[in-house]
Short mmCIF file of C-alpha atoms in Angstrom, two decimals:
data_model
loop_
_atom_site.label_atom_id
_atom_site.label_comp_id
_atom_site.label_asym_id
_atom_site.label_seq_id
_atom_site.Cartn_x
_atom_site.Cartn_y
_atom_site.Cartn_z
CA MET A 1 0.00 0.00 0.00
CA VAL A 2 1.35 3.44 -0.95
CA LYS A 3 1.70 5.67 2.09
CA ALA A 4 -0.28 8.87 2.02
CA ARG A 5 0.41 12.04 3.93
CA ILE A 6 -2.57 14.05 5.17
CA LYS A 7 -2.34 17.85 5.28
CA GLY A 8 -5.69 19.14 6.41
CA PRO A 9 -7.98 18.35 3.46
CA ILE A 10 -5.00 17.55 1.21
CA VAL A 11 -3.68 14.04 0.54
CA GLU A 12 -0.11 13.62 -0.75
CA ARG A 13 1.41 10.39 -2.09
CA ARG A 14 4.75 9.34 -3.62
CA ALA A 15 6.76 12.25 -5.03
CA GLN A 16 4.13 14.77 -3.91
CA ARG A 17 4.76 14.11 -0.22
CA GLU A 18 6.29 17.30 1.16
CA GLY A 19 9.26 16.97 3.50
CA THR A 20 8.24 19.63 6.02
CA THR A 21 5.17 20.38 8.12
CA ALA A 22 3.18 23.55 8.77
CA ASP A 23 4.36 23.63 12.39
CA GLN A 24 7.97 23.32 11.29
CA ARG A 25 7.63 26.12 8.80
CA LEU A 26 6.00 28.30 11.45
CA LEU A 27 8.51 27.65 14.25
CA ASP A 28 11.83 26.97 12.54
CA HIS A 29 14.19 29.90 13.17
CA ARG A 30 15.14 29.96 9.48
CA ALA A 31 11.51 30.57 8.54
CA ARG A 32 11.43 33.68 10.70
CA LEU A 33 13.79 35.38 8.26
CA ASP A 34 10.86 35.65 5.86
CA THR A 35 7.63 36.86 7.46
CA SER A 36 5.82 37.64 4.23
CA THR A 37 3.47 34.66 4.57
CA ASP A 38 2.67 35.06 8.27
CA TYR A 39 -0.49 37.03 7.59
CA TRP A 40 -1.94 34.22 5.53
CA ARG A 41 -0.79 31.71 8.12
CA VAL A 42 -2.92 33.49 10.74
CA LEU A 43 -6.00 32.90 8.59
CA ARG A 44 -5.17 29.21 8.25
CA ILE A 45 -4.75 28.93 12.03
CA GLN A 46 -8.05 30.71 12.52
CA ALA A 47 -9.72 28.32 10.09
CA GLU A 48 -8.42 25.31 12.03
CA PHE A 49 -9.92 26.65 15.24
CA VAL A 50 -13.24 27.31 13.50
CA GLU A 51 -13.32 23.82 11.96
CA GLY A 52 -12.44 22.16 15.25
CA PHE A 53 -14.98 24.13 17.27
CA GLY A 54 -17.67 23.43 14.70
CA ALA A 55 -17.00 19.70 14.49
CA LEU A 56 -16.85 19.15 18.25
CA ALA A 57 -19.43 21.63 19.54
CA ASP A 58 -22.11 18.95 20.04
CA LEU A 59 -19.79 16.21 21.27
CA GLY A 60 -21.13 16.06 24.81
CA PRO A 61 -19.18 14.63 27.77
CA ALA A 62 -15.88 13.23 26.57
CA VAL A 63 -12.62 11.85 27.93
CA CYS A 64 -9.26 11.89 26.16
CA VAL A 65 -7.26 8.67 26.15
CA PHE A 66 -3.57 9.12 25.40
CA GLY A 67 -0.78 6.60 24.87
CA SER A 68 2.04 5.57 22.63
CA ALA A 69 1.60 5.21 18.88
CA ARG A 70 4.21 2.43 19.17
CA THR A 71 2.12 0.17 21.40
CA PRO A 72 1.64 -3.14 19.53
CA ALA A 73 -1.67 -5.00 19.58
CA THR A 74 0.01 -7.74 21.64
CA ASP A 75 0.92 -5.33 24.47
CA PRO A 76 -1.28 -5.52 27.60
CA ALA A 77 -1.60 -1.73 27.38
CA TYR A 78 -3.41 -2.14 24.05
CA ALA A 79 -6.05 -4.36 25.64
CA GLN A 80 -6.29 -1.92 28.55
CA GLY A 81 -6.90 0.91 26.09
CA GLU A 82 -9.77 -0.99 24.54
CA GLN A 83 -11.19 -1.81 27.96
CA VAL A 84 -11.08 1.71 29.36
CA ALA A 85 -12.70 3.08 26.20
CA ARG A 86 -15.54 0.55 26.41
CA ARG A 87 -16.16 1.43 30.03
CA LEU A 88 -16.15 5.14 29.29
CA VAL A 89 -18.74 4.63 26.56
CA GLU A 90 -20.89 2.61 28.97
CA GLU A 91 -20.84 5.61 31.31
CA GLY A 92 -21.97 7.97 28.58
CA PHE A 93 -18.66 9.48 27.46
CA ALA A 94 -17.32 10.01 23.99
CA VAL A 95 -13.70 8.87 23.63
CA VAL A 96 -11.16 11.24 22.10
CA THR A 97 -7.64 10.24 21.03
CA GLY A 98 -4.86 11.59 18.86
CA GLY A 99 -6.22 9.38 16.10
CA GLY A 100 -2.99 7.51 15.46
CA PRO A 101 -1.94 3.87 15.78
CA GLY A 102 -0.99 1.93 18.91
CA ALA A 103 -2.72 2.87 22.16
CA MET A 104 -4.79 5.52 20.38
CA GLU A 105 -6.10 2.93 17.94
CA ALA A 106 -6.93 0.64 20.86
CA ALA A 107 -9.07 3.30 22.53
CA ASN A 108 -10.85 4.22 19.30
CA LYS A 109 -11.50 0.53 18.65
CA GLY A 110 -12.92 -0.03 22.11
CA ALA A 111 -15.19 2.99 21.80
CA THR A 112 -16.48 2.02 18.36
CA GLU A 113 -17.11 -1.61 19.28
CA ALA A 114 -19.03 -0.43 22.36
CA GLY A 115 -21.30 1.68 20.16
CA GLY A 116 -19.96 5.01 21.38
CA VAL A 117 -18.58 8.13 19.76
CA SER A 118 -14.97 7.53 18.69
CA VAL A 119 -13.07 10.75 17.92
CA GLY A 120 -9.58 11.15 16.50
CA LEU A 121 -7.76 14.48 16.42
CA GLY A 122 -4.87 13.87 14.07
CA ILE A 123 -1.82 15.98 13.37
CA GLU A 124 0.27 16.54 10.26
CA LEU A 125 3.53 14.65 10.74
CA PRO A 126 6.23 13.65 8.25
CA PHE A 127 6.15 10.00 9.35
CA GLU A 128 2.45 9.21 9.92
CA SER A 129 -0.31 8.88 7.37
CA GLY A 130 -3.75 9.74 8.66
CA LEU A 131 -6.24 8.49 11.21
CA ASN A 132 -6.69 4.91 12.31
CA GLU A 133 -9.62 2.93 10.93
CA TRP A 134 -11.60 3.02 14.21
CA VAL A 135 -12.05 6.81 14.20
CA ASP A 136 -15.66 7.72 13.38
CA LEU A 137 -15.30 11.49 13.76
CA GLY A 138 -11.88 12.71 12.72
CA ILE A 139 -10.16 16.04 12.26
CA ASN A 140 -6.64 16.47 10.90
CA PHE A 141 -4.78 19.50 12.21
CA ARG A 142 -1.71 21.23 10.86
CA TYR A 143 -0.82 22.95 14.15
CA PHE A 144 -0.13 21.22 17.43
CA PHE A 145 -1.34 24.12 19.55
CA VAL A 146 -4.75 24.14 17.86
CA ARG A 147 -5.10 20.40 18.37
CA LYS A 148 -4.08 20.69 22.03
CA THR A 149 -6.76 23.30 22.61
CA MET A 150 -9.38 20.86 21.29
CA PHE A 151 -8.19 18.09 23.61
CA VAL A 152 -8.62 20.24 26.70
CA LYS A 153 -11.67 22.24 25.66
CA TYR A 154 -13.83 19.24 24.77
CA SER A 155 -12.84 16.69 27.41
CA GLN A 156 -13.67 16.29 31.08
CA GLY A 157 -10.42 14.50 31.89
CA PHE A 158 -7.41 12.55 30.60
CA VAL A 159 -6.66 8.85 30.88
CA VAL A 160 -2.98 8.29 30.11
CA LEU A 161 -1.66 4.92 29.02
CA PRO A 162 2.09 4.18 28.77
CA GLY A 163 3.62 6.47 26.19
CA GLY A 164 6.61 8.48 25.10
CA ILE A 165 7.44 12.14 24.59
CA GLY A 166 4.14 13.05 22.92
CA THR A 167 2.16 11.40 25.71
CA LEU A 168 4.28 13.13 28.36
CA ASP A 169 3.70 16.43 26.58
CA GLU A 170 -0.07 16.05 26.83
CA LEU A 171 0.18 14.86 30.44
CA PHE A 172 2.30 17.75 31.68
CA GLU A 173 0.32 20.31 29.75
CA ALA A 174 -2.84 19.13 31.52
CA LEU A 175 -1.08 19.26 34.90
CA THR A 176 0.23 22.75 34.13
CA LEU A 177 -3.22 24.00 33.19
CA ALA A 178 -4.63 22.57 36.42
CA GLN A 179 -1.77 23.97 38.51
CA THR A 180 -2.27 27.45 37.05
CA GLN A 181 -6.06 27.13 37.39
CA LYS A 182 -6.67 27.43 33.67
CA VAL A 183 -8.84 24.34 34.05
CA THR A 184 -10.65 23.14 37.18
CA ALA A 185 -11.99 19.75 38.26
CA PHE A 186 -9.90 18.08 35.59
CA PRO A 187 -9.00 14.51 36.59
CA VAL A 188 -5.84 12.93 35.20
CA VAL A 189 -5.36 9.17 35.57
CA LEU A 190 -2.16 7.32 34.72
CA LEU A 191 -2.95 3.70 33.87
CA GLY A 192 -0.09 1.32 34.59
CA THR A 193 1.63 1.53 37.96
CA ALA A 194 4.72 -0.37 36.82
CA TYR A 195 5.24 2.03 33.92
CA TRP A 196 4.52 5.30 35.72
CA SER A 197 5.99 4.61 39.18
CA GLY A 198 9.49 5.78 38.22
CA LEU A 199 8.15 9.14 37.03
CA VAL A 200 6.08 9.56 40.19
CA ASP A 201 9.08 8.68 42.38
CA TRP A 202 11.18 11.29 40.58
CA LEU A 203 8.50 13.96 40.98
CA ARG A 204 8.21 13.22 44.70
CA ASP A 205 11.82 12.48 45.64
CA THR A 206 13.56 15.02 43.39
CA VAL A 207 11.21 17.73 42.11
CA LEU A 208 9.12 18.08 45.27
CA ALA A 209 12.08 17.53 47.57
CA ASP A 210 13.92 20.35 45.82
CA GLY A 211 10.95 22.67 46.25
CA LYS A 212 10.12 22.92 42.56
CA ILE A 213 6.48 21.85 43.03
CA SER A 214 4.04 21.84 45.93
CA PRO A 215 2.78 18.69 47.69
CA SER A 216 -0.69 19.42 46.28
CA ASP A 217 0.69 19.05 42.74
CA LEU A 218 1.13 15.34 43.35
CA ASP A 219 -2.59 15.14 44.07
CA ARG A 220 -3.45 16.37 40.57
CA PHE A 221 -3.21 12.86 39.14
CA VAL A 222 -3.97 9.29 40.19
CA VAL A 223 -1.89 6.25 39.29
CA THR A 224 -3.74 2.93 39.06
CA ASP A 225 -4.03 -0.38 37.27
CA ASP A 226 -7.79 -0.47 37.84
CA VAL A 227 -9.81 0.57 34.80
CA ASP A 228 -12.99 0.84 36.86
CA GLU A 229 -11.27 3.25 39.26
CA ALA A 230 -10.10 5.38 36.34
CA VAL A 231 -13.59 5.57 34.87
CA ALA A 232 -15.17 6.23 38.27
CA LEU A 233 -12.95 9.29 38.70
CA MET A 234 -14.12 10.62 35.33
CA VAL A 235 -17.77 10.02 36.26
CA ALA A 236 -17.34 11.73 39.63
CA ALA A 237 -15.77 14.80 38.01
CA ARG A 238 -18.56 14.99 35.44
CA ASP A 239 -21.31 14.63 38.03
CA ALA A 240 -19.73 17.27 40.28
CA SER A 241 -19.56 19.88 37.52
#
């Protein structure tokens, strides 16, 4: 199968696949030498916000499930992603992911098979080619910051499966927004105690011990292996709002 690259509404294959992304062209220091296209770029950014707001306005209660795109279907975390998505649907939530493969695919699959709303918010990347097959409502974004706004604006909480730098980025952004009171009553659950315990130990024994965070910051997330506990925290936050 020929790989395609998705750029908003544009599909590129073979020799037409461009080697850079919109984010790269916006942020790369070399691009700042030429600002002649920035005005048009603002309109494209505005359009992405409008499209995202319009597509998700009637979504209803939703929870974002994050995790590694590299999680194979044989990994226990994949099955856990399916399970947590099914349980969220049973409790009346839509399930939102980054729309990619791995753990994101698992969550979208679980939501779709449970008869729920399965949302994928994709991003233009040089090495990925569109949304996974289990996404029923999908949006492809050019700009990370627009996509991140949609994750937070339209979800009641985050469930975080084992993941890498992208997953950590979403996790710490949510914790930062909660710490700075940009969002309130926003539960964050880390699924997988064996995977996340090292990070939690470092936050407690190094970051907190050195006075870089407050003790209350460690209460902004819950680490568990229990899918039912994770879902119950999402339900409680929804019902309290």
